[in-house]
PDB file of C-alpha atoms in Angstrom:
ATOM      1  CA  MET A  26      64.814  68.719 177.839  1.00 94.00           C
ATOM      2  CA  LYS A  27      63.036  70.810 180.442  1.00 92.00           C
ATOM      3  CA  LEU A  28      63.506  70.465 184.471  1.00 92.00           C
ATOM      4  CA  GLU A  29      60.899  69.289 185.873  1.00 96.00           C
ATOM      5  CA  VAL A  30      61.393  68.401 189.438  1.00 97.00           C
ATOM      6  CA  VAL A  31      64.080  68.965 192.045  1.00 97.00           C
ATOM      7  CA  LEU A  32      63.644  66.656 195.329  1.00 98.00           C
ATOM      8  CA  LEU A  33      64.179  68.635 198.319  1.00 98.00           C
ATOM      9  CA  PRO A  34      65.354  67.218 201.919  1.00 98.00           C
ATOM     10  CA  VAL A  35      63.230  67.604 204.626  1.00 98.00           C
ATOM     11  CA  SER A  36      63.082  66.650 207.973  1.00 97.00           C
ATOM     12  CA  ASP A  37      59.596  67.196 208.865  1.00 97.00           C
ATOM     13  CA  VAL A  38      57.329  66.583 205.662  1.00 98.00           C
ATOM     14  CA  ASP A  39      54.052  68.130 207.010  1.00 98.00           C
ATOM     15  CA  ARG A  40      55.817  71.254 207.903  1.00 98.00           C
ATOM     16  CA  ALA A  41      57.286  71.440 204.764  1.00 98.00           C
ATOM     17  CA  LYS A  42      54.045  71.036 203.435  1.00 98.00           C
ATOM     18  CA  GLU A  43      52.337  74.077 205.613  1.00 98.00           C
ATOM     19  CA  PHE A  44      55.112  76.073 204.409  1.00 98.00           C
ATOM     20  CA  TYR A  45      55.098  75.506 201.090  1.00 98.00           C
ATOM     21  CA  ALA A  46      51.527  75.042 200.212  1.00 98.00           C
ATOM     22  CA  THR A  47      50.250  77.494 202.801  1.00 96.00           C
ATOM     23  CA  LYS A  48      52.981  80.829 203.198  1.00 96.00           C
ATOM     24  CA  LEU A  49      53.986  80.201 199.986  1.00 97.00           C
ATOM     25  CA  GLY A  50      50.447  79.466 198.214  1.00 96.00           C
ATOM     26  CA  TRP A  51      52.080  77.126 195.821  1.00 98.00           C
ATOM     27  CA  ARG A  52      49.498  74.519 194.442  1.00 98.00           C
ATOM     28  CA  LEU A  53      49.852  70.970 195.935  1.00 98.00           C
ATOM     29  CA  ASP A  54      49.937  68.469 192.933  1.00 98.00           C
ATOM     30  CA  ALA A  55      50.422  64.940 195.210  1.00 97.00           C
ATOM     31  CA  ASP A  56      50.578  63.565 198.773  1.00 98.00           C
ATOM     32  CA  PHE A  57      51.261  59.889 198.367  1.00 96.00           C
ATOM     33  CA  ALA A  58      51.620  57.735 201.615  1.00 95.00           C
ATOM     34  CA  VAL A  59      52.564  54.575 200.674  1.00 92.00           C
ATOM     35  CA  ASP A  60      53.236  53.430 203.552  1.00 94.00           C
ATOM     36  CA  ASP A  61      55.053  54.597 207.117  1.00 91.00           C
ATOM     37  CA  SER A  62      58.659  54.738 205.408  1.00 95.00           C
ATOM     38  CA  TYR A  63      57.622  55.862 201.826  1.00 97.00           C
ATOM     39  CA  ARG A  64      55.523  59.169 201.114  1.00 98.00           C
ATOM     40  CA  ILE A  65      55.847  61.805 198.098  1.00 98.00           C
ATOM     41  CA  VAL A  66      54.773  65.165 197.803  1.00 98.00           C
ATOM     42  CA  GLN A  67      54.831  67.335 195.132  1.00 98.00           C
ATOM     43  CA  LEU A  68      53.853  71.562 195.019  1.00 98.00           C
ATOM     44  CA  THR A  69      54.487  73.856 191.720  1.00 98.00           C
ATOM     45  CA  PRO A  70      54.855  77.383 192.626  1.00 97.00           C
ATOM     46  CA  PRO A  71      52.228  80.013 190.945  1.00 94.00           C
ATOM     47  CA  GLU A  72      53.438  80.226 186.792  1.00 92.00           C
ATOM     48  CA  SER A  73      55.748  77.948 187.208  1.00 95.00           C
ATOM     49  CA  GLU A  74      56.351  74.450 184.909  1.00 94.00           C
ATOM     50  CA  ALA A  75      59.000  73.144 187.591  1.00 97.00           C
ATOM     51  CA  SER A  76      58.067  71.484 190.856  1.00 98.00           C
ATOM     52  CA  ILE A  77      59.513  70.439 194.375  1.00 98.00           C
ATOM     53  CA  ILE A  78      59.471  66.850 195.593  1.00 98.00           C
ATOM     54  CA  PHE A  79      60.310  65.652 199.028  1.00 98.00           C
ATOM     55  CA  GLY A  80      58.857  62.937 201.869  1.00 97.00           C
ATOM     56  CA  THR A  81      59.710  60.284 203.403  1.00 96.00           C
ATOM     57  CA  GLY A  82      62.509  57.785 202.256  1.00 96.00           C
ATOM     58  CA  LEU A  83      63.156  59.805 199.096  1.00 95.00           C
ATOM     59  CA  ILE A  84      66.683  61.100 199.521  1.00 94.00           C
ATOM     60  CA  ASP A  85      69.659  60.626 202.033  1.00 94.00           C
ATOM     61  CA  THR A  86      70.494  64.030 201.318  1.00 95.00           C
ATOM     62  CA  PRO A  87      70.562  66.004 205.056  1.00 97.00           C
ATOM     63  CA  PRO A  88      67.822  68.349 205.551  1.00 97.00           C
ATOM     64  CA  GLY A  89      68.318  72.182 204.694  1.00 96.00           C
ATOM     65  CA  SER A  90      71.189  71.064 202.682  1.00 96.00           C
ATOM     66  CA  VAL A  91      69.798  71.910 199.286  1.00 96.00           C
ATOM     67  CA  GLN A  92      70.779  76.128 198.631  1.00 95.00           C
ATOM     68  CA  GLY A  93      70.832  78.886 195.629  1.00 93.00           C
ATOM     69  CA  LEU A  94      67.223  77.731 194.486  1.00 96.00           C
ATOM     70  CA  GLN A  95      65.919  80.430 192.119  1.00 95.00           C
ATOM     71  CA  LEU A  96      62.780  81.546 191.498  1.00 97.00           C
ATOM     72  CA  THR A  97      62.172  84.387 189.188  1.00 95.00           C
ATOM     73  CA  VAL A  98      59.695  87.452 189.948  1.00 97.00           C
ATOM     74  CA  PHE A  99      58.625  90.569 187.712  1.00 96.00           C
ATOM     75  CA  ASP A 100      58.658  92.798 190.664  1.00 97.00           C
ATOM     76  CA  ILE A 101      60.980  91.428 193.782  1.00 97.00           C
ATOM     77  CA  GLU A 102      59.312  94.286 195.877  1.00 97.00           C
ATOM     78  CA  GLU A 103      56.029  92.847 195.621  1.00 97.00           C
ATOM     79  CA  ALA A 104      57.403  89.185 195.608  1.00 97.00           C
ATOM     80  CA  ARG A 105      59.367  90.016 199.287  1.00 98.00           C
ATOM     81  CA  ASP A 106      56.427  92.210 200.390  1.00 98.00           C
ATOM     82  CA  ALA A 107      53.773  89.079 199.604  1.00 97.00           C
ATOM     83  CA  LEU A 108      56.365  86.693 201.191  1.00 97.00           C
ATOM     84  CA  VAL A 109      56.800  88.994 204.620  1.00 97.00           C
ATOM     85  CA  LYS A 110      52.899  89.558 204.831  1.00 97.00           C
ATOM     86  CA  ALA A 111      52.932  85.363 204.740  1.00 96.00           C
ATOM     87  CA  GLY A 112      55.524  85.301 207.465  1.00 96.00           C
ATOM     88  CA  VAL A 113      58.329  84.262 205.691  1.00 97.00           C
ATOM     89  CA  ALA A 114      61.500  85.922 207.054  1.00 97.00           C
ATOM     90  CA  VAL A 115      62.892  87.345 203.615  1.00 98.00           C
ATOM     91  CA  SER A 116      66.584  89.542 203.327  1.00 97.00           C
ATOM     92  CA  GLU A 117      66.578  92.723 202.804  1.00 97.00           C
ATOM     93  CA  ILE A 118      66.550  93.076 198.640  1.00 97.00           C
ATOM     94  CA  PHE A 119      70.457  93.203 197.150  1.00 95.00           C
ATOM     95  CA  HIS A 120      72.513  93.097 194.192  1.00 93.00           C
ATOM     96  CA  ASP A 121      76.211  91.606 194.078  1.00 89.00           C
ATOM     97  CA  VAL A 122      78.940  93.855 193.808  1.00 87.00           C
ATOM     98  CA  THR A 123      79.895  92.416 190.457  1.00 85.00           C
ATOM     99  CA  GLY A 124      76.598  93.468 188.875  1.00 78.00           C
ATOM    100  CA  VAL A 125      76.612  89.874 187.515  1.00 77.00           C
ATOM    101  CA  PHE A 126      75.029  87.065 189.826  1.00 78.00           C
ATOM    102  CA  HIS A 127      75.204  86.361 193.059  1.00 79.00           C
ATOM    103  CA  HIS A 128      78.303  84.801 195.101  1.00 74.00           C
ATOM    104  CA  ALA A 129      77.695  81.811 197.478  1.00 76.00           C
ATOM    105  CA  GLY A 130      76.613  82.797 201.032  1.00 74.00           C
ATOM    106  CA  LEU A 131      76.864  86.312 202.022  1.00 71.00           C
ATOM    107  CA  LYS A 132      79.708  87.417 200.418  1.00 78.00           C
ATOM    108  CA  ASP A 133      79.478  90.628 198.410  1.00 85.00           C
ATOM    109  CA  ARG A 134      75.831  91.561 198.741  1.00 87.00           C
ATOM    110  CA  VAL A 135      75.163  95.032 198.544  1.00 90.00           C
ATOM    111  CA  THR A 136      71.843  96.450 200.173  1.00 92.00           C
ATOM    112  CA  GLY A 137      69.566  97.563 197.663  1.00 93.00           C
ATOM    113  CA  PRO A 138      68.215  96.402 193.976  1.00 94.00           C
ATOM    114  CA  ALA A 139      70.843  96.567 191.142  1.00 93.00           C
ATOM    115  CA  PRO A 140      71.704  99.606 190.212  1.00 89.00           C
ATOM    116  CA  GLU A 141      68.991 100.939 187.397  1.00 85.00           C
ATOM    117  CA  GLY A 142      66.718  98.094 187.946  1.00 83.00           C
ATOM    118  CA  LYS A 143      69.173  95.946 185.698  1.00 87.00           C
ATOM    119  CA  SER A 144      67.054  92.487 184.687  1.00 89.00           C
ATOM    120  CA  TYR A 145      68.866  89.680 186.486  1.00 90.00           C
ATOM    121  CA  GLY A 146      70.820  91.526 189.196  1.00 93.00           C
ATOM    122  CA  SER A 147      68.305  92.167 191.993  1.00 95.00           C
ATOM    123  CA  PHE A 148      67.788  89.478 194.603  1.00 95.00           C
ATOM    124  CA  ALA A 149      66.399  88.353 198.188  1.00 97.00           C
ATOM    125  CA  SER A 150      66.706  85.308 199.538  1.00 96.00           C
ATOM    126  CA  PHE A 151      64.289  82.850 202.404  1.00 97.00           C
ATOM    127  CA  ASP A 152      64.870  79.410 203.719  1.00 97.00           C
ATOM    128  CA  ASP A 153      62.376  77.176 204.654  1.00 98.00           C
ATOM    129  CA  PRO A 154      61.519  75.302 207.798  1.00 98.00           C
ATOM    130  CA  ASP A 155      64.779  73.177 207.201  1.00 98.00           C
ATOM    131  CA  GLY A 156      67.141  75.591 205.735  1.00 97.00           C
ATOM    132  CA  ASN A 157      67.192  74.595 202.758  1.00 98.00           C
ATOM    133  CA  GLY A 158      67.898  78.248 200.721  1.00 97.00           C
ATOM    134  CA  TRP A 159      65.555  80.051 197.982  1.00 97.00           C
ATOM    135  CA  LEU A 160      66.447  83.390 195.915  1.00 96.00           C
ATOM    136  CA  LEU A 161      64.537  85.424 194.097  1.00 97.00           C
ATOM    137  CA  GLN A 162      65.778  87.156 191.061  1.00 96.00           C
ATOM    138  CA  GLU A 163      63.979  89.944 189.599  1.00 96.00           C
ATOM    139  CA  ILE A 164      63.292  89.725 185.877  1.00 94.00           C
ATOM    140  CA  LYS A 165      61.495  92.432 184.138  1.00 90.00           C
ATOM    141  CA  THR A 166      63.037  92.216 180.608  1.00 81.00           C
ATOM    142  CA  ARG A 167      64.847  88.577 179.357  1.00 76.00           C
ATOM    143  CA  LEU A 168      67.937  88.347 177.296  1.00 77.00           C
ATOM    144  CA  PRO A 169      67.998  87.753 173.949  1.00 78.00           C
ATOM    145  CA  GLY A 170      66.980  84.356 172.807  1.00 74.00           C
ATOM    146  CA  ARG A 171      65.079  83.538 176.624  1.00 69.00           C
TER     147      ARG A 171
END
C-alpha cells in the first residue's frame, strides 16, 4: 500500500489552487468541475508520489482543520527561503526540546535546527490560506530500511 492522496478542506477552491500551484509551485494534475456543487482539484508537490485533493462537495471537514501535514526536504534553510521568497509566511526553523519529533502546536519548540544537523529533527511550519497546517522536515540521511 502507498499513501496516494490527502483530501484538504478549503473554503475557496480558486484561492487554494492559486496558493498551491503558483506560490508553492506544485503540479496541477486535475481540475474537474462536474457542476456548481462538485469540483475536484488535484496537485502534487515536486518529487512527491502523493498528492492533495480539494474542491467542492468532496468532504464535510471544516476548512483549515487539517494539521501536521509533512513535507520532507533535503535542505530546510533552502526550502524555507524559497517559501519566503514566494510570499508564504513560514516559521523560523526549529527543533523539539526532546529531539525526537515535534509536539502539537507551538509546545516545546526550540529555535534553530536540530543539534549537529541531525536528520528528522529540524522543522519549519506554514499554513495554507484556510489554516491547514504544514511542516517541513529536513532529512539528509534516512534511517535504515527507509
